[in-house]
PDB file of C-alpha atoms and ligand atoms in Angstrom:
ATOM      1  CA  UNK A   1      -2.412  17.922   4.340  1.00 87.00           C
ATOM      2  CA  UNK A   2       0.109  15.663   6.238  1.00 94.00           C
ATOM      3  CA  UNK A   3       3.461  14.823   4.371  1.00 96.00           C
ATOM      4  CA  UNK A   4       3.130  10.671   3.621  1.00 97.00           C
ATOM      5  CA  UNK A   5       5.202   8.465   2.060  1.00 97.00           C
ATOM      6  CA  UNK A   6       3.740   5.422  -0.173  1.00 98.00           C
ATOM      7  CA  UNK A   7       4.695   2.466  -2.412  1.00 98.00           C
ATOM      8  CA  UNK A   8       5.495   2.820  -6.399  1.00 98.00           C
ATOM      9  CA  UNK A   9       6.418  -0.172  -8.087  1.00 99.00           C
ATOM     10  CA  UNK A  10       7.348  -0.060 -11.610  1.00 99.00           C
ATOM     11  CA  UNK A  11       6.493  -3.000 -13.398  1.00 98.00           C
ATOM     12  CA  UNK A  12       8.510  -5.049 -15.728  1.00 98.00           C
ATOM     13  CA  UNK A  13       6.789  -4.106 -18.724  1.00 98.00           C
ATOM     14  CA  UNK A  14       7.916  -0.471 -18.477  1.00 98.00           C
ATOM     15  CA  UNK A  15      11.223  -1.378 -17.933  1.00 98.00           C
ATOM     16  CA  UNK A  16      11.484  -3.430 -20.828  1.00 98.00           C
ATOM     17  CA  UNK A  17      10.331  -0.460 -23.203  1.00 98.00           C
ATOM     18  CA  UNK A  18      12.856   1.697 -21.367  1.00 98.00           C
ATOM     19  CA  UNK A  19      10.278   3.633 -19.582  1.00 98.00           C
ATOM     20  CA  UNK A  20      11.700   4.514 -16.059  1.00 98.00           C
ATOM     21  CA  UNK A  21      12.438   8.030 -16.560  1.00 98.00           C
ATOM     22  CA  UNK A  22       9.476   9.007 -18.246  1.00 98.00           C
ATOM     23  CA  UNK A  23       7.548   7.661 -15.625  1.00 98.00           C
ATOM     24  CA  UNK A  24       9.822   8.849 -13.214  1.00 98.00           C
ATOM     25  CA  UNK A  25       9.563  11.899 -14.822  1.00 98.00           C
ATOM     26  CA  UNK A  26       5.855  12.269 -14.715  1.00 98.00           C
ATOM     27  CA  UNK A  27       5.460  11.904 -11.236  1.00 98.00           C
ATOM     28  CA  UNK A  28       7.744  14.285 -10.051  1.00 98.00           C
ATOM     29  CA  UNK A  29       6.342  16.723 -11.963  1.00 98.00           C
ATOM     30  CA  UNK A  30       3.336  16.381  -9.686  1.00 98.00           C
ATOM     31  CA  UNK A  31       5.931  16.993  -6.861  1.00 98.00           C
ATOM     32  CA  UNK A  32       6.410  13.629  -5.482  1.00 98.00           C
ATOM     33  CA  UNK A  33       9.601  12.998  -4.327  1.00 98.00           C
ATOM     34  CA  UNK A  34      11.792   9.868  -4.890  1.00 98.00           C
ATOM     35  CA  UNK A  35      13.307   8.809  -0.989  1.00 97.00           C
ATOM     36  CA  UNK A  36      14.132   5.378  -1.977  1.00 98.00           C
ATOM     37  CA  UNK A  37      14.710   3.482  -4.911  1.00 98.00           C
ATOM     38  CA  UNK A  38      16.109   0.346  -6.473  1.00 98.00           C
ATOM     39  CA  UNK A  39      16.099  -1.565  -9.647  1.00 98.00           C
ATOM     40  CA  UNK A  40      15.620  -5.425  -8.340  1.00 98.00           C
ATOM     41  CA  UNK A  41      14.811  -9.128 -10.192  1.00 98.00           C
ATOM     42  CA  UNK A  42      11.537 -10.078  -7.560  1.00 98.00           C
ATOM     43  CA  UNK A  43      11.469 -13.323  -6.673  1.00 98.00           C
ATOM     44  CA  UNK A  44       8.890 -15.725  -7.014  1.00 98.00           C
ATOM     45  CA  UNK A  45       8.245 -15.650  -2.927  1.00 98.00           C
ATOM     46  CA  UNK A  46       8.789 -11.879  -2.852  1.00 98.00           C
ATOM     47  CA  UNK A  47       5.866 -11.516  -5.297  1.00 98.00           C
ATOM     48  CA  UNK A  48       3.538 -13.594  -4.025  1.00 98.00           C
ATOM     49  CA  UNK A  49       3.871 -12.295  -0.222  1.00 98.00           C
ATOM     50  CA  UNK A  50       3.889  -9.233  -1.734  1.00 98.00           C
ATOM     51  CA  UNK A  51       0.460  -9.382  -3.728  1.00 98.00           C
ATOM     52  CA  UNK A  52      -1.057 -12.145  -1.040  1.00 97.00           C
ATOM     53  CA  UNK A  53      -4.251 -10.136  -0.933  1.00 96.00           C
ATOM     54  CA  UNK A  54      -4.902 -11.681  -4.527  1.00 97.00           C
ATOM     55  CA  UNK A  55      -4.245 -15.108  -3.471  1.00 97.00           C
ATOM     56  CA  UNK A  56      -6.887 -17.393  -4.858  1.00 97.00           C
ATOM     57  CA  UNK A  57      -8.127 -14.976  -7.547  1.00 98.00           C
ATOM     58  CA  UNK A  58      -8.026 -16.407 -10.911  1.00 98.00           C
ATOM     59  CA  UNK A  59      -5.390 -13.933 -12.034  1.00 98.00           C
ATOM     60  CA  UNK A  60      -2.840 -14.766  -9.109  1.00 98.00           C
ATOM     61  CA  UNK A  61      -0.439 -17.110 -11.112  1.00 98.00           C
ATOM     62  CA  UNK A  62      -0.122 -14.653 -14.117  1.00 98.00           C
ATOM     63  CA  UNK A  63      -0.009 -11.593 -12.058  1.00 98.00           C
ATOM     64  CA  UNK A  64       2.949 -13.479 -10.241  1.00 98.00           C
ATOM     65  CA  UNK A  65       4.663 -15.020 -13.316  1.00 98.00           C
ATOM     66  CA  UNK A  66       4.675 -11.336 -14.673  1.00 98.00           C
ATOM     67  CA  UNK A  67       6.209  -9.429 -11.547  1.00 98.00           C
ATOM     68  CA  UNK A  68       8.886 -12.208 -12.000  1.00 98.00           C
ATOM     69  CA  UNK A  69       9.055 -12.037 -15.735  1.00 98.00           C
ATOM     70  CA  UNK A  70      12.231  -9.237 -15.488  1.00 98.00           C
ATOM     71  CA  UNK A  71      13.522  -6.266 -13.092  1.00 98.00           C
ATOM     72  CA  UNK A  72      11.058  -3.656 -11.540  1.00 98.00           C
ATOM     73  CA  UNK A  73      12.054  -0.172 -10.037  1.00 98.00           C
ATOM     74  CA  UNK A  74      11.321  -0.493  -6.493  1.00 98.00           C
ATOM     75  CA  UNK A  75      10.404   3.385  -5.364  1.00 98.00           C
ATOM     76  CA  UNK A  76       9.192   4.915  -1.889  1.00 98.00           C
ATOM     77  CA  UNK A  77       7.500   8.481  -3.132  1.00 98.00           C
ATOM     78  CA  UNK A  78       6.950  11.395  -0.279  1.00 98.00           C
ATOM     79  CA  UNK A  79       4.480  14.427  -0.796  1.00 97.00           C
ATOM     80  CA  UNK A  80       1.348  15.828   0.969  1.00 97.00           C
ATOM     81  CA  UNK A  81      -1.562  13.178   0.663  1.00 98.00           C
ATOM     82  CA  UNK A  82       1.163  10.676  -1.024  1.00 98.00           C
ATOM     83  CA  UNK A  83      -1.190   7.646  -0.378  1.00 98.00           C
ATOM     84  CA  UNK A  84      -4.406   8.998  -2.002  1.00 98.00           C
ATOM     85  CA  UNK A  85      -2.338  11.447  -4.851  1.00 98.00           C
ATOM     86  CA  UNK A  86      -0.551   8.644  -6.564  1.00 98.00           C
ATOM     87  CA  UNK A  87      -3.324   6.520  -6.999  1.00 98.00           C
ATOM     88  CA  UNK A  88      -5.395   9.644  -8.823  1.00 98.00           C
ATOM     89  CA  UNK A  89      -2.179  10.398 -10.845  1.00 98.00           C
ATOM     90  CA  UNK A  90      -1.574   6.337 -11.643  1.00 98.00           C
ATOM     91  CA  UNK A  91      -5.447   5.834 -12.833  1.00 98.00           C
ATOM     92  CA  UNK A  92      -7.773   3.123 -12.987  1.00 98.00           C
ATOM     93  CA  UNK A  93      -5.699  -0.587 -12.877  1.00 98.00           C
ATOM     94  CA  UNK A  94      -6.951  -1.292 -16.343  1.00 98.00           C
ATOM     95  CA  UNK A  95      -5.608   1.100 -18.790  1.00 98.00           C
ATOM     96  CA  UNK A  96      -8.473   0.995 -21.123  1.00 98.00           C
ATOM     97  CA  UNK A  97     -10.642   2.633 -18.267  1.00 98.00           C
ATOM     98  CA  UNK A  98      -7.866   5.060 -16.370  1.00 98.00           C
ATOM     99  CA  UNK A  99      -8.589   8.831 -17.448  1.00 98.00           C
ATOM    100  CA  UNK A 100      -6.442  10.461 -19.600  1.00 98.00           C
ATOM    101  CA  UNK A 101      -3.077  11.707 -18.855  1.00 98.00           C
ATOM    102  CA  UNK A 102      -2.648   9.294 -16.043  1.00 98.00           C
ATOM    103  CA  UNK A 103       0.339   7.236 -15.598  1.00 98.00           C
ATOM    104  CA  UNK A 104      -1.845   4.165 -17.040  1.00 98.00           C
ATOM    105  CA  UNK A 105      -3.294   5.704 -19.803  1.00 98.00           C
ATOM    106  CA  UNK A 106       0.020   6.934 -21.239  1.00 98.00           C
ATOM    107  CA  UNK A 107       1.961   3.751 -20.228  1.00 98.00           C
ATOM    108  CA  UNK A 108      -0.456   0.506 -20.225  1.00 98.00           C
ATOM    109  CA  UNK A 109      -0.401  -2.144 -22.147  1.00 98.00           C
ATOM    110  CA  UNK A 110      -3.486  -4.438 -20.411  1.00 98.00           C
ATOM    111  CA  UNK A 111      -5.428  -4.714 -17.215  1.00 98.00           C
ATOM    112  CA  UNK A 112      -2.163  -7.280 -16.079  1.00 98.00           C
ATOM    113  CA  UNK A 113       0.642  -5.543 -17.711  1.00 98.00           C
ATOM    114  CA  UNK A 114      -0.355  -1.360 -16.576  1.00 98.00           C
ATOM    115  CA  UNK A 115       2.996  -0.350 -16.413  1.00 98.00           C
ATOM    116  CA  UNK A 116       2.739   0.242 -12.457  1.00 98.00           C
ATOM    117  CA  UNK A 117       1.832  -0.401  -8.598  1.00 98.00           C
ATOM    118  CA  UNK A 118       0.770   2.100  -6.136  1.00 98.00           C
ATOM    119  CA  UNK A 119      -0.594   1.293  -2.557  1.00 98.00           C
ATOM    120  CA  UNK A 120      -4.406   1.144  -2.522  1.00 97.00           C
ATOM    121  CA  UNK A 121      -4.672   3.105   1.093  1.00 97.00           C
ATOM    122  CA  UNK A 122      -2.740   4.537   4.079  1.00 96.00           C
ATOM    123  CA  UNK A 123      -2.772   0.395   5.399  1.00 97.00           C
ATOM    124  CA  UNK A 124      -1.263  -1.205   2.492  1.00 97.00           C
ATOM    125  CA  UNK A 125       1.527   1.921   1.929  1.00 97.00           C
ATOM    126  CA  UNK A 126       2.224   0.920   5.043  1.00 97.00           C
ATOM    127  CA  UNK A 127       2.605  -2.421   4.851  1.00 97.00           C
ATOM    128  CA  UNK A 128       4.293  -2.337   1.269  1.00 98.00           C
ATOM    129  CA  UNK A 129       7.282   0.454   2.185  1.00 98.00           C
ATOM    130  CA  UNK A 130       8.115  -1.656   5.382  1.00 97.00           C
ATOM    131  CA  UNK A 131       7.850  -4.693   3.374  1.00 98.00           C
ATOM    132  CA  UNK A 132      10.504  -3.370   0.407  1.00 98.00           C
ATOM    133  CA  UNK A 133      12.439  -0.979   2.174  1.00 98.00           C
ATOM    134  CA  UNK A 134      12.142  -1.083   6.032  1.00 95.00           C
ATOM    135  CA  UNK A 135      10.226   1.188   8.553  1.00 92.00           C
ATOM    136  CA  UNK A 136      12.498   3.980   8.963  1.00 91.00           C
ATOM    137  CA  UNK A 137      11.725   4.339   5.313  1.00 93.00           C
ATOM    138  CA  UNK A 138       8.194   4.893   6.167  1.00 90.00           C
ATOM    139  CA  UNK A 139       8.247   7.946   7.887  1.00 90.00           C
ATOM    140  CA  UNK A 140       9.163  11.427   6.276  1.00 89.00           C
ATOM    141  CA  UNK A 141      12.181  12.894   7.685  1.00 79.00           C
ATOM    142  CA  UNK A 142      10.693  15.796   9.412  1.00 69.00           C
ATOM    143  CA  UNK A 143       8.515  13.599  11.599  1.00 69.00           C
ATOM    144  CA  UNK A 144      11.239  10.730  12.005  1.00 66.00           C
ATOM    145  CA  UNK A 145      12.424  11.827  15.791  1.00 59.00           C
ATOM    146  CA  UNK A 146       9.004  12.517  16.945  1.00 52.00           C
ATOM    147  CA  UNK A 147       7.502   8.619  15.299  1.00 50.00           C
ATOM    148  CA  UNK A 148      10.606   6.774  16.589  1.00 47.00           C
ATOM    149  CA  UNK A 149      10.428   8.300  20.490  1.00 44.00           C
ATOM    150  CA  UNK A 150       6.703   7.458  20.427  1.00 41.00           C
ATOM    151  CA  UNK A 151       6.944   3.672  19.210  1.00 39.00           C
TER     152      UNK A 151
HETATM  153  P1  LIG B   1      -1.714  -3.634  -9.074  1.00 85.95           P
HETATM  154  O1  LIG B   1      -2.249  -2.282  -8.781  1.00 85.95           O
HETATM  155  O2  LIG B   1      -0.255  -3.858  -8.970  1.00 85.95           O
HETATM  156  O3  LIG B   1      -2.473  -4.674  -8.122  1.00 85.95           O
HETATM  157  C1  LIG B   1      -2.729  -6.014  -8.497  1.00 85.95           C
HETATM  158  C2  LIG B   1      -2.364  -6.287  -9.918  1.00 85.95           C
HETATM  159  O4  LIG B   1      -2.973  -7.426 -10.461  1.00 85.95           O
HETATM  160  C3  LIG B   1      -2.869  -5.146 -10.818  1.00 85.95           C
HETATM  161  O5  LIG B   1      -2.132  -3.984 -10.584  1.00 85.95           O
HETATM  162  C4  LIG B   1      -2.731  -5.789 -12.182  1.00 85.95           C
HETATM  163  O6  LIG B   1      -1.377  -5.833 -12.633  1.00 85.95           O
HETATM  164  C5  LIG B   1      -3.175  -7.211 -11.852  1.00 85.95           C
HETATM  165  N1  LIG B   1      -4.613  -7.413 -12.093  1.00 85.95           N
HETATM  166  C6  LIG B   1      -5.656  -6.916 -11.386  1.00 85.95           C
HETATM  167  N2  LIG B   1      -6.837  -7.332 -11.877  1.00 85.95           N
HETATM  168  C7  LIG B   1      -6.534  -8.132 -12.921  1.00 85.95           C
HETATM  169  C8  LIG B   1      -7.316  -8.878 -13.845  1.00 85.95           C
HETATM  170  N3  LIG B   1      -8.657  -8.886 -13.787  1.00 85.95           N
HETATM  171  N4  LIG B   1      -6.669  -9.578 -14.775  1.00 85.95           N
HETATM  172  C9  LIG B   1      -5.324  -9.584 -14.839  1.00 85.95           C
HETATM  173  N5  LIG B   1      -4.510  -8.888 -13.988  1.00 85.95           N
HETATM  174  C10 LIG B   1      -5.118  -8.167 -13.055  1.00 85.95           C
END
């Protein structure tokens, strides 16, 4: 399985109930790796470029007003078959339906407040690591000569 890196976002209502290492925590132990991180106030722009796929869907506003509503931990995670891992070991968007012992089900509030973001599919990790943290972020280190030399 090829070494990836992908998007973890967590949200503001984890950080309010002072939940950043346990969630940390939790998915290291199923051996991601943190390569980037930072603690940031999104702004309104940030959050709506950064969820545009939602544009137009009732939600939107909220989902926007929320991301805003106080800091998130910014994270780019690295393992084998990051993309795809994550989202088994975040769980189903609304809590009430993610299977236990995922990252939802132990932290989620609500289908808007779930405690966390990971990238949907190999595209949007893509898009979502450049997006927060550059694309030299985006490419484990082992493979960084070989991406960069071939464009
Ligand atoms: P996330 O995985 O970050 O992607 C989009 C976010 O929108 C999602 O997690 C939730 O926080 C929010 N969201 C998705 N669907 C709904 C919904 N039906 N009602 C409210 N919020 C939602």
């Amino acid at each position: 399985m090829a070494l990836e890196r992908t998007l973890f976002i967590i949200k503001p209502d984890a950080v309010k109930r002072q939940l950043i290492g346990s969630i940390l925590a939790h998915v290291e132990a199923q051996g991601f790796r943190v390569v980037e991180a930072r603690l940031v106030q999104l702004k309104r722009e940030e959050a709506q470029v950064f969820y545009a796929e939602h544009q137009g869907k009732p939600f939107f506003n909220d989902l926007v007003q929320y991301m805003t509503s106080g800091p998130v931990v910014l994270t780019c995670l690295e393992r084998e078959g990051a993309v795809a891992r994550l989202r088994e070991v975040v769980g189903a968007t609304d809590p009430a339906e993610a299977a236990p012992g995922t990252v939802r089900k132990l932290f989620g509030e609500s289908k808007q407040m779930n405690s966390v973001h990971a990238s949907d599919s190999p595209a949007s990790s893509e898009r979502e690591v450049k997006y927060f943290f550059g694309a030299v972020a985006l490419v484990p280190e082992g493979r960084r000569s070989a991406s960069i030399t071939s464009g």
